[in-house]
PDB file of C-alpha atoms in Angstrom:
ATOM      1  CA  UNK A   1       0.145   0.165  -0.155  1.00  0.00           C
ATOM      2  CA  UNK A   2       1.583   3.377  -1.159  1.00  0.00           C
ATOM      3  CA  UNK A   3       2.568   5.887   1.821  1.00  0.00           C
ATOM      4  CA  UNK A   4       2.251   9.316   1.676  1.00  0.00           C
ATOM      5  CA  UNK A   5       5.064  11.613   2.265  1.00  0.00           C
ATOM      6  CA  UNK A   6       4.101  11.968   5.887  1.00  0.00           C
ATOM      7  CA  UNK A   7       4.198   8.436   7.052  1.00  0.00           C
ATOM      8  CA  UNK A   8       6.211   6.611   8.742  1.00  0.00           C
ATOM      9  CA  UNK A   9       6.349   3.196   9.858  1.00  0.00           C
ATOM     10  CA  UNK A  10       6.150   1.766  13.190  1.00  0.00           C
ATOM     11  CA  UNK A  11      10.098   0.733  13.541  1.00  0.00           C
ATOM     12  CA  UNK A  12      10.062   4.754  14.366  1.00  0.00           C
ATOM     13  CA  UNK A  13       9.181   3.643  17.803  1.00  0.00           C
ATOM     14  CA  UNK A  14      12.738   2.389  18.843  1.00  0.00           C
ATOM     15  CA  UNK A  15      14.588   4.829  16.228  1.00  0.00           C
ATOM     16  CA  UNK A  16      17.980   5.552  16.786  1.00  0.00           C
ATOM     17  CA  UNK A  17      18.310   7.732  14.106  1.00  0.00           C
ATOM     18  CA  UNK A  18      21.402   6.724  11.999  1.00  0.00           C
ATOM     19  CA  UNK A  19      23.192   9.278   9.762  1.00  0.00           C
ATOM     20  CA  UNK A  20      25.574   9.070   6.994  1.00  0.00           C
ATOM     21  CA  UNK A  21      27.197  12.318   5.729  1.00  0.00           C
ATOM     22  CA  UNK A  22      26.556  14.642   2.901  1.00  0.00           C
ATOM     23  CA  UNK A  23      28.844  14.804  -0.263  1.00  0.00           C
ATOM     24  CA  UNK A  24      27.534  17.361  -2.278  1.00  0.00           C
ATOM     25  CA  UNK A  25      24.681  15.918  -4.130  1.00  0.00           C
ATOM     26  CA  UNK A  26      25.655  12.095  -2.989  1.00  0.00           C
ATOM     27  CA  UNK A  27      26.621  10.758   0.159  1.00  0.00           C
ATOM     28  CA  UNK A  28      29.337   7.720   1.577  1.00  0.00           C
ATOM     29  CA  UNK A  29      27.993   5.489   3.858  1.00  0.00           C
ATOM     30  CA  UNK A  30      30.194   5.463   7.185  1.00  0.00           C
ATOM     31  CA  UNK A  31      29.768   2.521   9.766  1.00  0.00           C
ATOM     32  CA  UNK A  32      30.253   2.907  14.087  1.00  0.00           C
ATOM     33  CA  UNK A  33      29.558   0.538  16.507  1.00  0.00           C
ATOM     34  CA  UNK A  34      26.153  -0.065  17.381  1.00  0.00           C
ATOM     35  CA  UNK A  35      24.892   1.652  21.217  1.00  0.00           C
ATOM     36  CA  UNK A  36      21.811   2.863  22.278  1.00  0.00           C
ATOM     37  CA  UNK A  37      22.043   6.848  23.445  1.00  0.00           C
ATOM     38  CA  UNK A  38      19.692   7.059  26.223  1.00  0.00           C
ATOM     39  CA  UNK A  39      18.399  10.278  26.242  1.00  0.00           C
ATOM     40  CA  UNK A  40      17.877  10.114  22.181  1.00  0.00           C
ATOM     41  CA  UNK A  41      16.114   6.615  21.852  1.00  0.00           C
ATOM     42  CA  UNK A  42      13.443   8.094  24.893  1.00  0.00           C
ATOM     43  CA  UNK A  43      13.227  11.256  23.379  1.00  0.00           C
ATOM     44  CA  UNK A  44      12.067   9.945  20.061  1.00  0.00           C
ATOM     45  CA  UNK A  45      10.583   6.922  20.591  1.00  0.00           C
ATOM     46  CA  UNK A  46       7.155   8.837  22.458  1.00  0.00           C
ATOM     47  CA  UNK A  47       7.142  11.064  19.029  1.00  0.00           C
ATOM     48  CA  UNK A  48       6.375   8.173  16.641  1.00  0.00           C
ATOM     49  CA  UNK A  49       4.446   8.454  13.661  1.00  0.00           C
ATOM     50  CA  UNK A  50       5.069  12.118  13.317  1.00  0.00           C
ATOM     51  CA  UNK A  51       7.878  13.530  11.122  1.00  0.00           C
ATOM     52  CA  UNK A  52       7.538  17.087  12.977  1.00  0.00           C
ATOM     53  CA  UNK A  53       8.137  15.289  15.971  1.00  0.00           C
ATOM     54  CA  UNK A  54      10.822  13.276  15.031  1.00  0.00           C
ATOM     55  CA  UNK A  55      12.625  16.414  13.192  1.00  0.00           C
ATOM     56  CA  UNK A  56      12.239  18.121  16.289  1.00  0.00           C
ATOM     57  CA  UNK A  57      13.425  15.455  18.737  1.00  0.00           C
ATOM     58  CA  UNK A  58      16.320  15.201  16.459  1.00  0.00           C
ATOM     59  CA  UNK A  59      17.395  18.589  15.443  1.00  0.00           C
ATOM     60  CA  UNK A  60      19.034  19.460  18.969  1.00  0.00           C
ATOM     61  CA  UNK A  61      22.145  17.172  17.344  1.00  0.00           C
ATOM     62  CA  UNK A  62      22.657  19.413  14.119  1.00  0.00           C
ATOM     63  CA  UNK A  63      25.289  21.913  14.236  1.00  0.00           C
ATOM     64  CA  UNK A  64      26.458  24.690  12.338  1.00  0.00           C
ATOM     65  CA  UNK A  65      30.071  24.727  11.145  1.00  0.00           C
ATOM     66  CA  UNK A  66      31.364  28.611  10.752  1.00  0.00           C
ATOM     67  CA  UNK A  67      35.237  28.992   9.549  1.00  0.00           C
ATOM     68  CA  UNK A  68      36.483  32.497  10.704  1.00  0.00           C
ATOM     69  CA  UNK A  69      39.754  34.013   9.603  1.00  0.00           C
ATOM     70  CA  UNK A  70      42.004  35.776  12.120  1.00  0.00           C
ATOM     71  CA  UNK A  71      40.836  38.903  11.448  1.00  0.00           C
ATOM     72  CA  UNK A  72      36.544  37.591  12.200  1.00  0.00           C
ATOM     73  CA  UNK A  73      35.769  37.341   8.362  1.00  0.00           C
ATOM     74  CA  UNK A  74      33.558  34.342   7.730  1.00  0.00           C
ATOM     75  CA  UNK A  75      35.217  32.154   5.200  1.00  0.00           C
ATOM     76  CA  UNK A  76      32.739  29.048   4.548  1.00  0.00           C
ATOM     77  CA  UNK A  77      29.595  27.204   5.845  1.00  0.00           C
ATOM     78  CA  UNK A  78      28.550  23.685   6.488  1.00  0.00           C
ATOM     79  CA  UNK A  79      26.956  21.680   8.653  1.00  0.00           C
ATOM     80  CA  UNK A  80      27.964  18.977  11.548  1.00  0.00           C
ATOM     81  CA  UNK A  81      26.301  16.326  13.757  1.00  0.00           C
ATOM     82  CA  UNK A  82      26.720  14.692  16.822  1.00  0.00           C
ATOM     83  CA  UNK A  83      27.573  11.167  17.520  1.00  0.00           C
ATOM     84  CA  UNK A  84      28.698   9.289  20.841  1.00  0.00           C
ATOM     85  CA  UNK A  85      32.127  10.986  21.239  1.00  0.00           C
ATOM     86  CA  UNK A  86      31.801  13.872  19.030  1.00  0.00           C
ATOM     87  CA  UNK A  87      30.894  14.960  15.935  1.00  0.00           C
ATOM     88  CA  UNK A  88      31.052  14.283  12.172  1.00  0.00           C
ATOM     89  CA  UNK A  89      30.985  16.031   8.946  1.00  0.00           C
ATOM     90  CA  UNK A  90      32.890  16.571   5.810  1.00  0.00           C
ATOM     91  CA  UNK A  91      36.887  17.140   5.557  1.00  0.00           C
ATOM     92  CA  UNK A  92      36.550  19.807   3.479  1.00  0.00           C
ATOM     93  CA  UNK A  93      33.732  22.430   5.874  1.00  0.00           C
ATOM     94  CA  UNK A  94      37.244  22.192   8.449  1.00  0.00           C
ATOM     95  CA  UNK A  95      39.977  22.658   5.990  1.00  0.00           C
ATOM     96  CA  UNK A  96      39.111  26.614   4.488  1.00  0.00           C
ATOM     97  CA  UNK A  97      42.038  28.368   3.352  1.00  0.00           C
ATOM     98  CA  UNK A  98      42.819  30.631   6.090  1.00  0.00           C
ATOM     99  CA  UNK A  99      40.856  29.728   8.911  1.00  0.00           C
ATOM    100  CA  UNK A 100      41.942  30.179  12.067  1.00  0.00           C
ATOM    101  CA  UNK A 101      38.628  29.283  14.483  1.00  0.00           C
ATOM    102  CA  UNK A 102      36.082  26.969  13.712  1.00  0.00           C
ATOM    103  CA  UNK A 103      32.818  27.922  15.234  1.00  0.00           C
ATOM    104  CA  UNK A 104      30.212  25.261  16.050  1.00  0.00           C
ATOM    105  CA  UNK A 105      26.833  26.162  16.588  1.00  0.00           C
ATOM    106  CA  UNK A 106      23.519  24.992  17.952  1.00  0.00           C
ATOM    107  CA  UNK A 107      21.099  27.930  16.768  1.00  0.00           C
ATOM    108  CA  UNK A 108      17.755  25.910  18.482  1.00  0.00           C
ATOM    109  CA  UNK A 109      15.005  27.746  19.891  1.00  0.00           C
ATOM    110  CA  UNK A 110      15.174  26.089  23.462  1.00  0.00           C
ATOM    111  CA  UNK A 111      19.154  27.109  24.149  1.00  0.00           C
ATOM    112  CA  UNK A 112      21.445  28.800  21.324  1.00  0.00           C
ATOM    113  CA  UNK A 113      25.125  27.434  22.124  1.00  0.00           C
ATOM    114  CA  UNK A 114      28.359  28.677  20.387  1.00  0.00           C
ATOM    115  CA  UNK A 115      31.382  26.835  20.991  1.00  0.00           C
ATOM    116  CA  UNK A 116      34.900  28.154  18.997  1.00  0.00           C
ATOM    117  CA  UNK A 117      37.662  25.655  18.216  1.00  0.00           C
ATOM    118  CA  UNK A 118      41.117  27.934  17.612  1.00  0.00           C
ATOM    119  CA  UNK A 119      43.162  25.937  14.523  1.00  0.00           C
ATOM    120  CA  UNK A 120      45.389  24.177  17.241  1.00  0.00           C
ATOM    121  CA  UNK A 121      42.584  22.895  19.009  1.00  0.00           C
ATOM    122  CA  UNK A 122      40.783  22.008  15.956  1.00  0.00           C
ATOM    123  CA  UNK A 123      43.918  19.712  14.564  1.00  0.00           C
ATOM    124  CA  UNK A 124      44.464  18.117  17.866  1.00  0.00           C
ATOM    125  CA  UNK A 125      40.165  17.026  17.873  1.00  0.00           C
ATOM    126  CA  UNK A 126      40.927  15.499  14.366  1.00  0.00           C
ATOM    127  CA  UNK A 127      40.898  11.590  15.411  1.00  0.00           C
ATOM    128  CA  UNK A 128      39.392  10.630  11.862  1.00  0.00           C
ATOM    129  CA  UNK A 129      40.301  12.538   8.683  1.00  0.00           C
ATOM    130  CA  UNK A 130      39.600  11.261   5.051  1.00  0.00           C
ATOM    131  CA  UNK A 131      40.920  14.473   3.016  1.00  0.00           C
ATOM    132  CA  UNK A 132      39.161  15.459  -0.346  1.00  0.00           C
ATOM    133  CA  UNK A 133      41.911  15.194  -3.007  1.00  0.00           C
ATOM    134  CA  UNK A 134      40.227  16.995  -5.888  1.00  0.00           C
ATOM    135  CA  UNK A 135      41.947  16.307  -9.469  1.00  0.00           C
ATOM    136  CA  UNK A 136      40.198  17.107 -12.814  1.00  0.00           C
ATOM    137  CA  UNK A 137      39.559  13.565 -13.383  1.00  0.00           C
ATOM    138  CA  UNK A 138      38.738  12.037 -10.530  1.00  0.00           C
ATOM    139  CA  UNK A 139      36.832  15.043  -8.539  1.00  0.00           C
ATOM    140  CA  UNK A 140      35.918  14.703  -4.568  1.00  0.00           C
ATOM    141  CA  UNK A 141      37.062  11.428  -3.406  1.00  0.00           C
ATOM    142  CA  UNK A 142      36.929  10.796   0.779  1.00  0.00           C
ATOM    143  CA  UNK A 143      35.414  13.680   2.518  1.00  0.00           C
ATOM    144  CA  UNK A 144      35.131  12.746   5.984  1.00  0.00           C
ATOM    145  CA  UNK A 145      35.710  13.987   9.594  1.00  0.00           C
ATOM    146  CA  UNK A 146      35.280  13.149  12.904  1.00  0.00           C
ATOM    147  CA  UNK A 147      36.039  15.803  15.971  1.00  0.00           C
ATOM    148  CA  UNK A 148      36.600  14.231  19.378  1.00  0.00           C
ATOM    149  CA  UNK A 149      34.914  16.640  21.696  1.00  0.00           C
ATOM    150  CA  UNK A 150      34.014  15.587  24.823  1.00  0.00           C
ATOM    151  CA  UNK A 151      31.978  18.732  26.352  1.00  0.00           C
ATOM    152  CA  UNK A 152      29.321  18.434  29.045  1.00  0.00           C
ATOM    153  CA  UNK A 153      27.230  20.730  27.480  1.00  0.00           C
ATOM    154  CA  UNK A 154      26.491  18.145  24.472  1.00  0.00           C
ATOM    155  CA  UNK A 155      25.544  15.407  26.484  1.00  0.00           C
ATOM    156  CA  UNK A 156      21.710  16.773  26.516  1.00  0.00           C
ATOM    157  CA  UNK A 157      21.406  17.052  23.091  1.00  0.00           C
ATOM    158  CA  UNK A 158      20.669  13.700  20.469  1.00  0.00           C
ATOM    159  CA  UNK A 159      22.943  12.104  19.424  1.00  0.00           C
ATOM    160  CA  UNK A 160      23.049  10.082  16.131  1.00  0.00           C
ATOM    161  CA  UNK A 161      24.376   6.441  15.164  1.00  0.00           C
ATOM    162  CA  UNK A 162      26.051   5.781  12.045  1.00  0.00           C
ATOM    163  CA  UNK A 163      24.061   2.642  10.277  1.00  0.00           C
ATOM    164  CA  UNK A 164      26.377  -0.605  10.398  1.00  0.00           C
ATOM    165  CA  UNK A 165      24.393  -1.524   6.833  1.00  0.00           C
ATOM    166  CA  UNK A 166      22.491   0.194   4.410  1.00  0.00           C
ATOM    167  CA  UNK A 167      19.194  -0.372   2.940  1.00  0.00           C
ATOM    168  CA  UNK A 168      18.580   2.112   0.840  1.00  0.00           C
ATOM    169  CA  UNK A 169      17.191   1.451  -2.751  1.00  0.00           C
ATOM    170  CA  UNK A 170      15.890   3.533  -5.400  1.00  0.00           C
ATOM    171  CA  UNK A 171      12.541   5.394  -4.759  1.00  0.00           C
ATOM    172  CA  UNK A 172      13.254   5.209  -1.021  1.00  0.00           C
ATOM    173  CA  UNK A 173      12.659   8.607   1.328  1.00  0.00           C
ATOM    174  CA  UNK A 174      14.957   9.953   3.013  1.00  0.00           C
ATOM    175  CA  UNK A 175      15.200  13.265   5.651  1.00  0.00           C
ATOM    176  CA  UNK A 176      18.536  15.440   5.592  1.00  0.00           C
ATOM    177  CA  UNK A 177      18.811  18.186   7.679  1.00  0.00           C
ATOM    178  CA  UNK A 178      21.427  21.321   7.590  1.00  0.00           C
ATOM    179  CA  UNK A 179      22.375  24.796   7.032  1.00  0.00           C
ATOM    180  CA  UNK A 180      22.398  25.791   3.403  1.00  0.00           C
ATOM    181  CA  UNK A 181      23.933  29.319   2.672  1.00  0.00           C
ATOM    182  CA  UNK A 182      24.513  29.763   6.027  1.00  0.00           C
ATOM    183  CA  UNK A 183      21.130  30.377   7.620  1.00  0.00           C
ATOM    184  CA  UNK A 184      20.510  30.222  10.882  1.00  0.00           C
ATOM    185  CA  UNK A 185      17.411  28.235  10.676  1.00  0.00           C
ATOM    186  CA  UNK A 186      18.093  24.668  10.628  1.00  0.00           C
ATOM    187  CA  UNK A 187      16.225  23.530   7.307  1.00  0.00           C
ATOM    188  CA  UNK A 188      14.536  20.007   6.548  1.00  0.00           C
ATOM    189  CA  UNK A 189      14.327  18.393   3.224  1.00  0.00           C
ATOM    190  CA  UNK A 190      12.526  15.216   2.081  1.00  0.00           C
ATOM    191  CA  UNK A 191      14.242  13.451  -0.727  1.00  0.00           C
ATOM    192  CA  UNK A 192      14.108  10.515  -2.727  1.00  0.00           C
ATOM    193  CA  UNK A 193      16.981   7.757  -3.457  1.00  0.00           C
ATOM    194  CA  UNK A 194      17.618   7.947  -7.107  1.00  0.00           C
ATOM    195  CA  UNK A 195      20.878   5.273  -7.427  1.00  0.00           C
ATOM    196  CA  UNK A 196      22.745   3.031  -4.991  1.00  0.00           C
ATOM    197  CA  UNK A 197      26.063   2.066  -6.889  1.00  0.00           C
ATOM    198  CA  UNK A 198      29.295   1.279  -5.891  1.00  0.00           C
ATOM    199  CA  UNK A 199      32.124   3.655  -7.075  1.00  0.00           C
ATOM    200  CA  UNK A 200      35.357   2.496  -7.589  1.00  0.00           C
ATOM    201  CA  UNK A 201      37.533   5.596  -7.382  1.00  0.00           C
ATOM    202  CA  UNK A 202      35.885   6.189  -3.726  1.00  0.00           C
ATOM    203  CA  UNK A 203      35.815   2.639  -2.730  1.00  0.00           C
ATOM    204  CA  UNK A 204      32.596   3.433  -1.164  1.00  0.00           C
ATOM    205  CA  UNK A 205      28.979   2.668  -1.705  1.00  0.00           C
ATOM    206  CA  UNK A 206      27.185   6.242  -3.416  1.00  0.00           C
ATOM    207  CA  UNK A 207      23.856   7.029  -2.740  1.00  0.00           C
ATOM    208  CA  UNK A 208      22.329   9.945  -5.293  1.00  0.00           C
ATOM    209  CA  UNK A 209      19.643  11.765  -3.950  1.00  0.00           C
ATOM    210  CA  UNK A 210      16.966  13.741  -5.567  1.00  0.00           C
ATOM    211  CA  UNK A 211      16.421  16.931  -3.549  1.00  0.00           C
ATOM    212  CA  UNK A 212      17.715  20.443  -2.718  1.00  0.00           C
ATOM    213  CA  UNK A 213      21.241  20.105  -1.508  1.00  0.00           C
ATOM    214  CA  UNK A 214      22.935  23.351  -1.066  1.00  0.00           C
ATOM    215  CA  UNK A 215      26.231  25.261  -0.066  1.00  0.00           C
ATOM    216  CA  UNK A 216      25.818  24.548   3.855  1.00  0.00           C
ATOM    217  CA  UNK A 217      24.436  21.252   4.090  1.00  0.00           C
ATOM    218  CA  UNK A 218      27.924  19.456   3.490  1.00  0.00           C
ATOM    219  CA  UNK A 219      28.541  17.321   6.364  1.00  0.00           C
ATOM    220  CA  UNK A 220      24.734  16.917   7.511  1.00  0.00           C
ATOM    221  CA  UNK A 221      22.750  13.639   8.457  1.00  0.00           C
ATOM    222  CA  UNK A 222      20.856  11.682   6.136  1.00  0.00           C
ATOM    223  CA  UNK A 223      18.437   9.701   7.498  1.00  0.00           C
ATOM    224  CA  UNK A 224      16.208   6.240   6.151  1.00  0.00           C
ATOM    225  CA  UNK A 225      12.353   7.137   6.928  1.00  0.00           C
ATOM    226  CA  UNK A 226      11.317   3.278   6.698  1.00  0.00           C
ATOM    227  CA  UNK A 227      14.147   2.673   9.271  1.00  0.00           C
ATOM    228  CA  UNK A 228      14.784   5.442  11.079  1.00  0.00           C
TER     229      UNK A 228
END
């Protein structure tokens, strides 16, 4: 029986939102050990069946990232999402030339928090970095970064889990969140998976989506609405 865009399967009762980072108009699947975050599951399980409530529950784990020069000029924007022990984003979001400070903001309605990392602190926090090597032939390659952030201020925010396996196929509905164009308002989009294929140059399964992905969305979470 066809489902509307607003219907979500009952499996969202036990949602542990699994995320994969957006890379331009495609995404790369990454894996992490499966572990339930008590706050995340308790929050979302009470809101099953309502997409608006799901977005409201998980939005606190999505951060806006801003690169700032030594003179205070804004160099670029991106998105990141909290996981156990830190934050996931795209490496190119953190690699703006001339960046001396990374601003991590959570401009949600309840408590607007902003943290800043100096360039030295940023490099020290990068536990995982898969650089993006741009060539005219191959384009962008691996583009992933994980920052270790043990800040008590994050403990009440939603923490995503990376999916240990991928069940998406063409036609699957997906939800993705981010801060396009550097706007302070978190933007949620619904899209469809248009293709799933293995790319040898990336050495990864690529999920191509049909949706509005813009500058500033880089590094945000993509969520499978069928499984959460």
